[in-house]
PDB file of C-alpha atoms in Angstrom:
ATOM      1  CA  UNK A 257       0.000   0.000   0.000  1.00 87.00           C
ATOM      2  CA  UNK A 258       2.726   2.601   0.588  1.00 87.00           C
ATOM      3  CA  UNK A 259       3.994   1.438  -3.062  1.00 89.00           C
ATOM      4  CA  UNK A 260       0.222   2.755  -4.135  1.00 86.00           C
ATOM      5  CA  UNK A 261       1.014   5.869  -2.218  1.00 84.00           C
ATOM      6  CA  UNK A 262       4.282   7.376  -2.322  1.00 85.00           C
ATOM      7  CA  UNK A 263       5.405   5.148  -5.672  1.00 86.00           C
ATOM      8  CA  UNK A 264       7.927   2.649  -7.076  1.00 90.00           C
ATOM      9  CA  UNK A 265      10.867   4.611  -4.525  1.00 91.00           C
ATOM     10  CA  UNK A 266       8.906   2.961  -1.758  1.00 91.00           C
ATOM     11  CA  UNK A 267       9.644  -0.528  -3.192  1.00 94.00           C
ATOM     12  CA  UNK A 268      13.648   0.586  -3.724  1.00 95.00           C
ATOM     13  CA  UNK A 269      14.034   1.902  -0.563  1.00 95.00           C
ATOM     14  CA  UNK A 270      12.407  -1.091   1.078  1.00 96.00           C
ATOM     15  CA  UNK A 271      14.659  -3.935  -1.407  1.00 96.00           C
ATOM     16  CA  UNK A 272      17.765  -1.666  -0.149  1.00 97.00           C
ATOM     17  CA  UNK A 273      17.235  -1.765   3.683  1.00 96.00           C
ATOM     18  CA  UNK A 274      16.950  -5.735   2.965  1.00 97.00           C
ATOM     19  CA  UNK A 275      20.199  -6.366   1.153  1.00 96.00           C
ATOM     20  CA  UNK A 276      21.738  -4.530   3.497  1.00 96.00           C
ATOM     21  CA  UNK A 277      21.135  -6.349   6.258  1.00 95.00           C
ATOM     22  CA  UNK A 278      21.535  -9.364   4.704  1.00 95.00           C
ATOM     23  CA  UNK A 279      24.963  -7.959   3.361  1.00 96.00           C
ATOM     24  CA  UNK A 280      25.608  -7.016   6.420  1.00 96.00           C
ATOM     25  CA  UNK A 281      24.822 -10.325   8.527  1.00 94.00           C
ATOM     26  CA  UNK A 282      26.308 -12.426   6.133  1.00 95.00           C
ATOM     27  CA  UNK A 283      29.610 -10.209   5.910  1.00 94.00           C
ATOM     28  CA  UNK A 284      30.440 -10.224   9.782  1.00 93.00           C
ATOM     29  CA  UNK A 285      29.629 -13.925  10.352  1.00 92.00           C
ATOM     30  CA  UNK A 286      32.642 -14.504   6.987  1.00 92.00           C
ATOM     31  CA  UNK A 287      34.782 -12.513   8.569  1.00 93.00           C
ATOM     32  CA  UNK A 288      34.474 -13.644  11.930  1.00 92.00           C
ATOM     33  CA  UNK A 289      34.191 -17.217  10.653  1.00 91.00           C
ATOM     34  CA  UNK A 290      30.952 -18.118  12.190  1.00 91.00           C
ATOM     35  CA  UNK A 291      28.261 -20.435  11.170  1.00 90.00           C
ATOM     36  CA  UNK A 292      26.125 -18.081   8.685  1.00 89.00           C
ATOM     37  CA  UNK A 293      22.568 -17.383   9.125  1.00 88.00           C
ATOM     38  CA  UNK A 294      21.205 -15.394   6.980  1.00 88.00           C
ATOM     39  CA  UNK A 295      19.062 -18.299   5.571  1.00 89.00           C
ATOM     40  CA  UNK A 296      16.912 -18.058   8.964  1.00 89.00           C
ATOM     41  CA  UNK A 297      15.627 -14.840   6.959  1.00 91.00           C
ATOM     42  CA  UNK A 298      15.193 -12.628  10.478  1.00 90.00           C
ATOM     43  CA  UNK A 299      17.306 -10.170   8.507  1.00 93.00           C
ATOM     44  CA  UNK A 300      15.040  -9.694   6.218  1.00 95.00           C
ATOM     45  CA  UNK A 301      12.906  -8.632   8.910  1.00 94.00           C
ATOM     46  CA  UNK A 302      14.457  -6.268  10.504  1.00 94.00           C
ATOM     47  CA  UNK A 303      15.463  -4.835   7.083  1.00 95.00           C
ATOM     48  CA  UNK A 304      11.517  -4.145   5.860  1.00 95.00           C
ATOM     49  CA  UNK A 305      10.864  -3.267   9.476  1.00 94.00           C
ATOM     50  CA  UNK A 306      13.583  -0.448   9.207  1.00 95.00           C
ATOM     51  CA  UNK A 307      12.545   0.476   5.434  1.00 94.00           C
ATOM     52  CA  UNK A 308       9.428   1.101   7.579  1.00 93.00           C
ATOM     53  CA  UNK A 309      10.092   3.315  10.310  1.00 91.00           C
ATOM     54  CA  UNK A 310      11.522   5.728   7.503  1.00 91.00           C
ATOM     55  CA  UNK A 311       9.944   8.275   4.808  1.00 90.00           C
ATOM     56  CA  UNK A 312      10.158   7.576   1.663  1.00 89.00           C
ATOM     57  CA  UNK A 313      12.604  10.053   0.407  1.00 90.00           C
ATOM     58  CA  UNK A 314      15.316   9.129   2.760  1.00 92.00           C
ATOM     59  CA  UNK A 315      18.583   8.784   1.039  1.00 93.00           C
ATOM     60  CA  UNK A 316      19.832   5.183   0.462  1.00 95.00           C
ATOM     61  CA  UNK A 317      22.891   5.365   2.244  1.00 94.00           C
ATOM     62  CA  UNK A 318      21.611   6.662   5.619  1.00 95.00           C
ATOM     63  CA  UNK A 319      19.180   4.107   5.877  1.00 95.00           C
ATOM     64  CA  UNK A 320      22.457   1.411   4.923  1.00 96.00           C
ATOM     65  CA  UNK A 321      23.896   3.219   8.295  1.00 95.00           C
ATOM     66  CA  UNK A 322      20.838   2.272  10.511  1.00 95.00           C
ATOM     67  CA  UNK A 323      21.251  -1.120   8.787  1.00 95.00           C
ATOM     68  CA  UNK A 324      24.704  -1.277   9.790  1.00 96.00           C
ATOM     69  CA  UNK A 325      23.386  -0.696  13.970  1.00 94.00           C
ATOM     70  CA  UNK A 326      20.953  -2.827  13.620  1.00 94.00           C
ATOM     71  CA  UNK A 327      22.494  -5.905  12.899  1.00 95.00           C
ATOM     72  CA  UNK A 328      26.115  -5.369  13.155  1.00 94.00           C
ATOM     73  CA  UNK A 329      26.218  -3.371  16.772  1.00 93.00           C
ATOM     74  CA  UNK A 330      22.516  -4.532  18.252  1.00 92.00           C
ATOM     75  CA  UNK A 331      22.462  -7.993  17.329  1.00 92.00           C
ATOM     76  CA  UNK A 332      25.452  -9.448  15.819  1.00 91.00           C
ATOM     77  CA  UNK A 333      27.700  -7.684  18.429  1.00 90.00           C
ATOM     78  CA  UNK A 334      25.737  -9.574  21.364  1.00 87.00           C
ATOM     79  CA  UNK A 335      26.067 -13.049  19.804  1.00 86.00           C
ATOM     80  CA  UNK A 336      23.326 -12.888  16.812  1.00 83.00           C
ATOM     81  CA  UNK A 337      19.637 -13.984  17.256  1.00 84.00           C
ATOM     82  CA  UNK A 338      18.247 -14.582  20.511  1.00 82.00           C
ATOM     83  CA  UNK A 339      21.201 -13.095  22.341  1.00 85.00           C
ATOM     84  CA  UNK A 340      19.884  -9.186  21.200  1.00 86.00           C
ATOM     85  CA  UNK A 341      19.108  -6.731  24.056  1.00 87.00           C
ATOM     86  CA  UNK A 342      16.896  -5.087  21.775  1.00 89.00           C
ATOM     87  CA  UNK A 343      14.785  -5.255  18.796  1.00 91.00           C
ATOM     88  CA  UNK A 344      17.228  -4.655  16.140  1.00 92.00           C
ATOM     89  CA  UNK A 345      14.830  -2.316  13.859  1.00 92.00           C
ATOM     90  CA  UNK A 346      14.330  -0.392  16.604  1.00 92.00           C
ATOM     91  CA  UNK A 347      17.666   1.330  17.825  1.00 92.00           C
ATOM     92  CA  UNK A 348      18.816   1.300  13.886  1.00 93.00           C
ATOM     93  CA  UNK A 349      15.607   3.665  13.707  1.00 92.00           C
ATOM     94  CA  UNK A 350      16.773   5.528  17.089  1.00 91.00           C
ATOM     95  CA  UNK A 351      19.929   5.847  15.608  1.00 92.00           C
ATOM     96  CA  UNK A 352      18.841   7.475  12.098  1.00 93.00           C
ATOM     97  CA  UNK A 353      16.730   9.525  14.272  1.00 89.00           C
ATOM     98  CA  UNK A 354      19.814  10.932  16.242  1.00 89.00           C
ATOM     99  CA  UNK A 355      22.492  11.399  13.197  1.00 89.00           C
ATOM    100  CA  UNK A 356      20.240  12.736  10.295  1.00 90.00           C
ATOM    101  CA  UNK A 357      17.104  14.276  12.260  1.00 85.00           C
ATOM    102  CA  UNK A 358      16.774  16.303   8.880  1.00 85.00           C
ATOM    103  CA  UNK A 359      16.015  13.495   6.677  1.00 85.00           C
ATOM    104  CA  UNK A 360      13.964  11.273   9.251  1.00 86.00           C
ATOM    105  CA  UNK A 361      11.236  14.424   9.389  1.00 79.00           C
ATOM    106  CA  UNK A 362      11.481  15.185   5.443  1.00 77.00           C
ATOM    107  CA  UNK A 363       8.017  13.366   5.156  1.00 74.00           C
ATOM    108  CA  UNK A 364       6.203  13.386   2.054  1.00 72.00           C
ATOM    109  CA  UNK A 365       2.226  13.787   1.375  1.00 64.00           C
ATOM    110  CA  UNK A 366       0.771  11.261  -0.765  1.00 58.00           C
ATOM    111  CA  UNK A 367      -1.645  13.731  -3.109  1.00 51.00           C
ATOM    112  CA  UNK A 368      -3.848  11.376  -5.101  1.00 44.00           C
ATOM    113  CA  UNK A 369      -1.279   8.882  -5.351  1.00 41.00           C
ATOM    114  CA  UNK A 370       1.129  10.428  -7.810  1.00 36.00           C
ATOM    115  CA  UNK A 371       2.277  13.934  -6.800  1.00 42.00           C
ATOM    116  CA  UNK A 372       4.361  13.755  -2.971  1.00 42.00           C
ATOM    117  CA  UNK A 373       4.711  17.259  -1.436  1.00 41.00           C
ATOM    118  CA  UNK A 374       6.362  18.120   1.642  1.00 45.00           C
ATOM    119  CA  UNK A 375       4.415  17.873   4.573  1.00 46.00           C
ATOM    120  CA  UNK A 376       4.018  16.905   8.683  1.00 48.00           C
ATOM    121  CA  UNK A 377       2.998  13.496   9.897  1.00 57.00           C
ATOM    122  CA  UNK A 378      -0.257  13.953  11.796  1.00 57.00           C
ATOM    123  CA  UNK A 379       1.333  13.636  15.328  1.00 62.00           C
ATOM    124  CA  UNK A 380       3.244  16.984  14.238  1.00 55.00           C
ATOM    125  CA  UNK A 381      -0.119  18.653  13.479  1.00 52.00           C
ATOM    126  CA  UNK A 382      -2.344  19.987  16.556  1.00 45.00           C
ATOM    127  CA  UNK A 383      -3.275  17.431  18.382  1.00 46.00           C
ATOM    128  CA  UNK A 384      -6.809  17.779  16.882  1.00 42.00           C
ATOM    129  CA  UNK A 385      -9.059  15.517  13.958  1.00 40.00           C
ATOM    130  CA  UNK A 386     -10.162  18.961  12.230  1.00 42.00           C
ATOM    131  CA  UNK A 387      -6.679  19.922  11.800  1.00 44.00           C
ATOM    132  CA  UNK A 388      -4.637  16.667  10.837  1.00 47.00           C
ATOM    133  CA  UNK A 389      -7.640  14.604   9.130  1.00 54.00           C
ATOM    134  CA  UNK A 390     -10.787  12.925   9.323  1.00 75.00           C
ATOM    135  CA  UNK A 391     -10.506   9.043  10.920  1.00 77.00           C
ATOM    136  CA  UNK A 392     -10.585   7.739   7.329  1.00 80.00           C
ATOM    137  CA  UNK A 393      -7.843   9.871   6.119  1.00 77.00           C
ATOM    138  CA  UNK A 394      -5.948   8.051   8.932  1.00 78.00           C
ATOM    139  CA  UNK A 395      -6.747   4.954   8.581  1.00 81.00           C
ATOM    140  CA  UNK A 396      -6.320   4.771   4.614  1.00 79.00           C
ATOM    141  CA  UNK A 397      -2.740   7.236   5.034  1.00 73.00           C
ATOM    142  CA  UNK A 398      -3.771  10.104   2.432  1.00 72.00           C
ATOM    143  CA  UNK A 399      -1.304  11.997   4.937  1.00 70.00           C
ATOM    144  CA  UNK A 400       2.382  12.456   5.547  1.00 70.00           C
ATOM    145  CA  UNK A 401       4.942   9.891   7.514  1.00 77.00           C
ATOM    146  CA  UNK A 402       6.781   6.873   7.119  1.00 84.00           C
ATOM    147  CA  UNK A 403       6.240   3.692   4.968  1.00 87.00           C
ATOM    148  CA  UNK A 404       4.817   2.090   7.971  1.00 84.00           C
ATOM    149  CA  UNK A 405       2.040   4.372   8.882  1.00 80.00           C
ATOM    150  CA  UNK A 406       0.643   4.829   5.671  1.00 77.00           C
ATOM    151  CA  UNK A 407      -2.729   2.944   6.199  1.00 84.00           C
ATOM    152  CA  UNK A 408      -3.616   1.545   9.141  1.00 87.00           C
ATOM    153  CA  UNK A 409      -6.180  -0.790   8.053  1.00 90.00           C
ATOM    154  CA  UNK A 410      -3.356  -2.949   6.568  1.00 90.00           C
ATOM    155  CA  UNK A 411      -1.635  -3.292   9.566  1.00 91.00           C
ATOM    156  CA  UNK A 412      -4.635  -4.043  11.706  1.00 92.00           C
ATOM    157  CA  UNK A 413      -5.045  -6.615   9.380  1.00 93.00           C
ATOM    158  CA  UNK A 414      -1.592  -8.131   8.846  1.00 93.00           C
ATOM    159  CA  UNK A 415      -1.544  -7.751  12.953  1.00 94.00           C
ATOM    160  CA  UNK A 416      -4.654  -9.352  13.104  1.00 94.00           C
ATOM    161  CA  UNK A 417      -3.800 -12.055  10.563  1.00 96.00           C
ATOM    162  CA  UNK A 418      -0.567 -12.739  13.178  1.00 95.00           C
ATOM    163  CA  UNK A 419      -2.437 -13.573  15.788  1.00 95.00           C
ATOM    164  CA  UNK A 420      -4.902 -15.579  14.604  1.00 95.00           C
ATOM    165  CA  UNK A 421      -2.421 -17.757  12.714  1.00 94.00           C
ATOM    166  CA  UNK A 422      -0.503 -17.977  16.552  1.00 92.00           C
ATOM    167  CA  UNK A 423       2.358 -16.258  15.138  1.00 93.00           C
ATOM    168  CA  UNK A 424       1.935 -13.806  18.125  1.00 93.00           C
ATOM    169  CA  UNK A 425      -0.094 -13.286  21.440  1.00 93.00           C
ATOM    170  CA  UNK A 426      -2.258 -10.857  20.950  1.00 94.00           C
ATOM    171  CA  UNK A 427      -1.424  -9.781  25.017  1.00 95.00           C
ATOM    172  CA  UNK A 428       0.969  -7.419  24.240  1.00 95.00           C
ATOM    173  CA  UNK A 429      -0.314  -5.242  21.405  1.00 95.00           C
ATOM    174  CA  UNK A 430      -3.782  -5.224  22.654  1.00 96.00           C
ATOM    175  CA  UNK A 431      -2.624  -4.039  26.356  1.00 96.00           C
ATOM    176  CA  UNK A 432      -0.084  -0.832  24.725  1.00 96.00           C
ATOM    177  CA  UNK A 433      -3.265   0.110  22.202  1.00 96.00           C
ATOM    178  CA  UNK A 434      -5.285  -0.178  24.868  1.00 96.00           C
ATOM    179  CA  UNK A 435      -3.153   1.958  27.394  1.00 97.00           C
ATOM    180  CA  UNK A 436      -2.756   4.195  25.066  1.00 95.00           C
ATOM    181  CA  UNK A 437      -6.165   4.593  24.549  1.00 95.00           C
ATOM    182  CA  UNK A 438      -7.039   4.981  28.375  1.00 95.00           C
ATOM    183  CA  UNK A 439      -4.225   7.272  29.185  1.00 94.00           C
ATOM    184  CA  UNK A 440      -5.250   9.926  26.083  1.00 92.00           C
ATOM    185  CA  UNK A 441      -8.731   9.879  27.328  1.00 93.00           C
ATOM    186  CA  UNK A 442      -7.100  10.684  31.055  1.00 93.00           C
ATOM    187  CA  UNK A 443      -5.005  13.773  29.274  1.00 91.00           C
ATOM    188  CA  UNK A 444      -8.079  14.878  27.235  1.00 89.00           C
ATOM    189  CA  UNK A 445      -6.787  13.672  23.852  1.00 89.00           C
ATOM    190  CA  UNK A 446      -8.476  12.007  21.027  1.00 88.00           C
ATOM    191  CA  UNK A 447      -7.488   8.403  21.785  1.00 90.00           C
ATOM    192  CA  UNK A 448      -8.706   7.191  18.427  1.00 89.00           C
ATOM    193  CA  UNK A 449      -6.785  10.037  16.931  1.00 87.00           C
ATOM    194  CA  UNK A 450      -3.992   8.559  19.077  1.00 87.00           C
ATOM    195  CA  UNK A 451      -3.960   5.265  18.414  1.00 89.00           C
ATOM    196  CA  UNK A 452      -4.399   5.845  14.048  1.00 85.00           C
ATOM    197  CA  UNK A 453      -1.235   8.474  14.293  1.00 80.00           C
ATOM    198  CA  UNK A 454       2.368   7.907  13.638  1.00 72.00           C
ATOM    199  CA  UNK A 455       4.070   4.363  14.411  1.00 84.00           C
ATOM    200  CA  UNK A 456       1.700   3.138  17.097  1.00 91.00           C
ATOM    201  CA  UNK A 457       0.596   0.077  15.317  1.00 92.00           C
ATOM    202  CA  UNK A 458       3.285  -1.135  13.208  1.00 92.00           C
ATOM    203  CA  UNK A 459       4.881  -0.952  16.799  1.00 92.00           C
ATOM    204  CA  UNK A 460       2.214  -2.761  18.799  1.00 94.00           C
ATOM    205  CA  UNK A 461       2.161  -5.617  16.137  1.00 95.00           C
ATOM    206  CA  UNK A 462       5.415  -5.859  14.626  1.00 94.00           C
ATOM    207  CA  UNK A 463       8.118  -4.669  16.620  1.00 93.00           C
ATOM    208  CA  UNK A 464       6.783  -4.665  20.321  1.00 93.00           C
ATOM    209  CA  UNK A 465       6.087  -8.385  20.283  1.00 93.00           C
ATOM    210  CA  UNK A 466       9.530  -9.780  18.773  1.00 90.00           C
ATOM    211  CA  UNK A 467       9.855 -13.167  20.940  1.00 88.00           C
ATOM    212  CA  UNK A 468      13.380 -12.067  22.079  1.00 88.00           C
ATOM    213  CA  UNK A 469      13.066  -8.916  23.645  1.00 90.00           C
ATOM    214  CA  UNK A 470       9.499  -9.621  25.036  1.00 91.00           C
ATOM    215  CA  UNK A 471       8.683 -11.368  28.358  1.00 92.00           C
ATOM    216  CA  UNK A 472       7.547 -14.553  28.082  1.00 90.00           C
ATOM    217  CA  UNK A 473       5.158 -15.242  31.141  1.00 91.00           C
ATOM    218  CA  UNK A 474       1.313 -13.915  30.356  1.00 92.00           C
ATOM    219  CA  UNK A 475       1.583 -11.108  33.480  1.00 93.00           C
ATOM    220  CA  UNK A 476       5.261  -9.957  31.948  1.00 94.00           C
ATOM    221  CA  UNK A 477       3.273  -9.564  28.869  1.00 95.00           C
ATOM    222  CA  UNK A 478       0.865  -7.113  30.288  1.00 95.00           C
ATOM    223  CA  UNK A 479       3.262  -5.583  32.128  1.00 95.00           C
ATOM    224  CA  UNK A 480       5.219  -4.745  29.109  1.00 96.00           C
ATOM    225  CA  UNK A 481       2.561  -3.679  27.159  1.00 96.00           C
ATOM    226  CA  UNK A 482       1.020  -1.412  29.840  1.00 96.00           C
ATOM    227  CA  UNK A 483       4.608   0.204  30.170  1.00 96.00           C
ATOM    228  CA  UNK A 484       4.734   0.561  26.600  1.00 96.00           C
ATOM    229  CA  UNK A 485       1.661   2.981  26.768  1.00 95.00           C
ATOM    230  CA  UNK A 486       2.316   4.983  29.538  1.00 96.00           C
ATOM    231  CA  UNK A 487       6.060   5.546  27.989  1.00 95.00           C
ATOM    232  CA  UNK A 488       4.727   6.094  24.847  1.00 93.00           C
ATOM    233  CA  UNK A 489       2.003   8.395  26.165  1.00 93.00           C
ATOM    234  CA  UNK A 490       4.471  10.134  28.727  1.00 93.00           C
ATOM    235  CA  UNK A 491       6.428  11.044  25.195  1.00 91.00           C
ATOM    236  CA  UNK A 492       3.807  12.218  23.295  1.00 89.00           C
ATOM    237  CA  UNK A 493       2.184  14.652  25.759  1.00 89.00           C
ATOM    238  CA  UNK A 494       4.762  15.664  27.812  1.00 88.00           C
ATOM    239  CA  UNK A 495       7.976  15.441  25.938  1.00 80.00           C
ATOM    240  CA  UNK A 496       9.436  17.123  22.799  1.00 71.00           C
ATOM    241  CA  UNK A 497       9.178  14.820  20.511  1.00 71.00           C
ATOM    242  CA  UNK A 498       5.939  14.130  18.473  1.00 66.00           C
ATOM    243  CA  UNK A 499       6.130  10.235  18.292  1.00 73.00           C
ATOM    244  CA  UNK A 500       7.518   7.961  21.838  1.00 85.00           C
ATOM    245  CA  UNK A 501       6.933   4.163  20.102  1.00 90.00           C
ATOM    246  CA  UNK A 502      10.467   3.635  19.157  1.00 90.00           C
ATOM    247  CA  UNK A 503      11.598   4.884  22.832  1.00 92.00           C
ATOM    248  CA  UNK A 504       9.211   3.012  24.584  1.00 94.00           C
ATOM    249  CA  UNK A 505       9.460  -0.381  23.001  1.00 94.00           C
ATOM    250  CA  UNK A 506      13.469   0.645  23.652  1.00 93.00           C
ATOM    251  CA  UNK A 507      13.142   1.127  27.342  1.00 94.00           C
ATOM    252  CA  UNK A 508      10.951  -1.661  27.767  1.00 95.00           C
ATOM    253  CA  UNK A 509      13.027  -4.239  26.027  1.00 94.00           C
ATOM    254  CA  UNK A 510      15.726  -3.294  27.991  1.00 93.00           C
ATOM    255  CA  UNK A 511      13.299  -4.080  31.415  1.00 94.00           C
ATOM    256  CA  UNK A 512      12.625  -7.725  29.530  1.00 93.00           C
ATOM    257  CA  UNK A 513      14.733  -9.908  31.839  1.00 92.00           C
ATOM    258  CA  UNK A 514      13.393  -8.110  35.310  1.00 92.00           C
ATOM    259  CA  UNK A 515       9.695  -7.883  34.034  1.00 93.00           C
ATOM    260  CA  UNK A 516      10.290 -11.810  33.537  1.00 89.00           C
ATOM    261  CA  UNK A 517      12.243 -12.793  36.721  1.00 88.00           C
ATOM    262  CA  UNK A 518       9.695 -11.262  38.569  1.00 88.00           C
ATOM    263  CA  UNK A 519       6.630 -12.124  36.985  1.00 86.00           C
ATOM    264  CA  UNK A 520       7.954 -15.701  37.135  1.00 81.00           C
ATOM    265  CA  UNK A 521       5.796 -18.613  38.353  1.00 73.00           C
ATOM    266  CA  UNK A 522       7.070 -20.182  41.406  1.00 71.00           C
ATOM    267  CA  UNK A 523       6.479 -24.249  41.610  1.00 67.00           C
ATOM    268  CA  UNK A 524       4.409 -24.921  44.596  1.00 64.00           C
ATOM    269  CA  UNK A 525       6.783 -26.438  47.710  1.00 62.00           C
ATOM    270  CA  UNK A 526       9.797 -26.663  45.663  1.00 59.00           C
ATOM    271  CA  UNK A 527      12.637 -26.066  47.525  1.00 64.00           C
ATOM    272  CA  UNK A 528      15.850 -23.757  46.395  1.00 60.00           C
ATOM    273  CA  UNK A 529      18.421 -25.683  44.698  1.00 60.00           C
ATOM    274  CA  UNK A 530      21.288 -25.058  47.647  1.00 58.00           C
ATOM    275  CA  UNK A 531      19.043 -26.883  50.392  1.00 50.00           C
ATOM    276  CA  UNK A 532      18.485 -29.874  48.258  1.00 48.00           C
ATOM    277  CA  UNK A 533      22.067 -30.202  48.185  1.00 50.00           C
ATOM    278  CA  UNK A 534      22.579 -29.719  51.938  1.00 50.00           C
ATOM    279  CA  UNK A 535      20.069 -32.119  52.231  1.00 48.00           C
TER     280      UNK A 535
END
């Protein structure tokens, strides 16, 4: 759908974030003569994910630089997949974010499909449906922002299509939307505004519920995802920056391991490994 959109660039840009991470997995397990594994394809992954998170116009070579964090210094750095501290996509879009600022705001406005003209995402609008859009505008994109955002009613359903094939739990994204939805409605915003505006979804789907840096117990799970609204919301009200999905899934993943150790089931009358061996 972003192809429809913003054109045949969105396609490119997309194909080049891929290669890249592939190149780029595939290069530092040659050179530091490890078993390769590109063929397990989660580089591919993290490479449309991070095509994604990123306008269209955004020059080929930065995005080959947040390729090279993602899965050179997040993931390959820490021992490859299922040894990463963080979702890959994520910091390489943090990271772009940081170093060319310029370029990650440069959105583009799709205007009946063909022409692209400079414009805000919605988030950077006022915070009001009069001024950034009606709901359907929203939910089929006609607005500015990144690949990933452009309609909403494809991600719903390639979220929904996730869970109900068991590819995910639906605990997680269904706890942050609904957070987020709670905690607008708290601050006086337009939660369905809220929830249809910048990365929230492709976040809540896609990136928030990546089986490595997720808990895996059921109350971790809702723990995570209600963090991941209040962060996000936190962001978006409060803070300076228009859009908090990329921080928040960030913080959280990095609270994975004590969300799990404590949310933990303990067996009934088992007793700790150092008095059976006493015993």
């Amino acid at each position: 759908w972003a192809i429809v959109k913003f054109g045949f660039r969105a396609l490119t840009l997309t194909a080049v974030s891929v290669v890249g991470c592939m190149f780029f997995e595939w290069g530092y397990r040659k050179l530091m003569k490890k078993p390769q594994s590109v063929n397990d394809l989660s580089a591919v992954v993290t490479g449309i994910l991070l095509a994604f998170v990123c306008p269209v116009n955004m020059p080929y070579w930065m995005i080959l630089i947040g390729d090279f964090f993602a899965i050179i210094v997040v993931k390959q750095l820490f021992g490859g997949l299922g040894y990463n501290f963080a979702n890959p996509a994520i910091v390489g879009r943090i990271a772009m974010a940081l170093g060319f600022t310029g370029a990650m705001t440069s959105y583009t406005y799709p205007e009946n499909g063909i022409d692209a003209l400079a414009s805000a995402t919605p988030l950077a609008v006022e915070e009001t449906a009069q001024n950034a859009g009606s709901y359907v505008t929203l939910l089929l994109g006609n607005h500015g922002g990144v690949l990933g955002e452009t309609c909403a009613i494809t991600l719903l359903i390639g979220g929904i299509y996730l869970i109900w094939t068991k590819v995910i739990s639906p605990t997680i994204p269904v706890t942050y939307l609904a957070t987020v939805a709670v905690f607008s409605l708290l601050c006086g915003y337009d939660p369905i505004y809220q929830l249809l505006s910048g990365g929230l979804i492709l976040g809540a789907f896609f990136m928030a519920t990546d089986y490595v840096t997720s808990p895996t117990t059921e109350k971790g799970k809702l723990v995570f995802g209600i963090g991941l609204g209040v962060i996000t919301c936190l962001i978006r009200f409060f803070g300076t920056m228009n859009e908090g999905v990329s921080f928040a899934i960030l913080l959280m993943n990095l609270l994975t391991p004590y969300i799990d150790k404590f949310t933990m089931t303990k067996p009934l009358g088992a007793k700790p490994i150092k008095q059976k061996e006493e015993a």
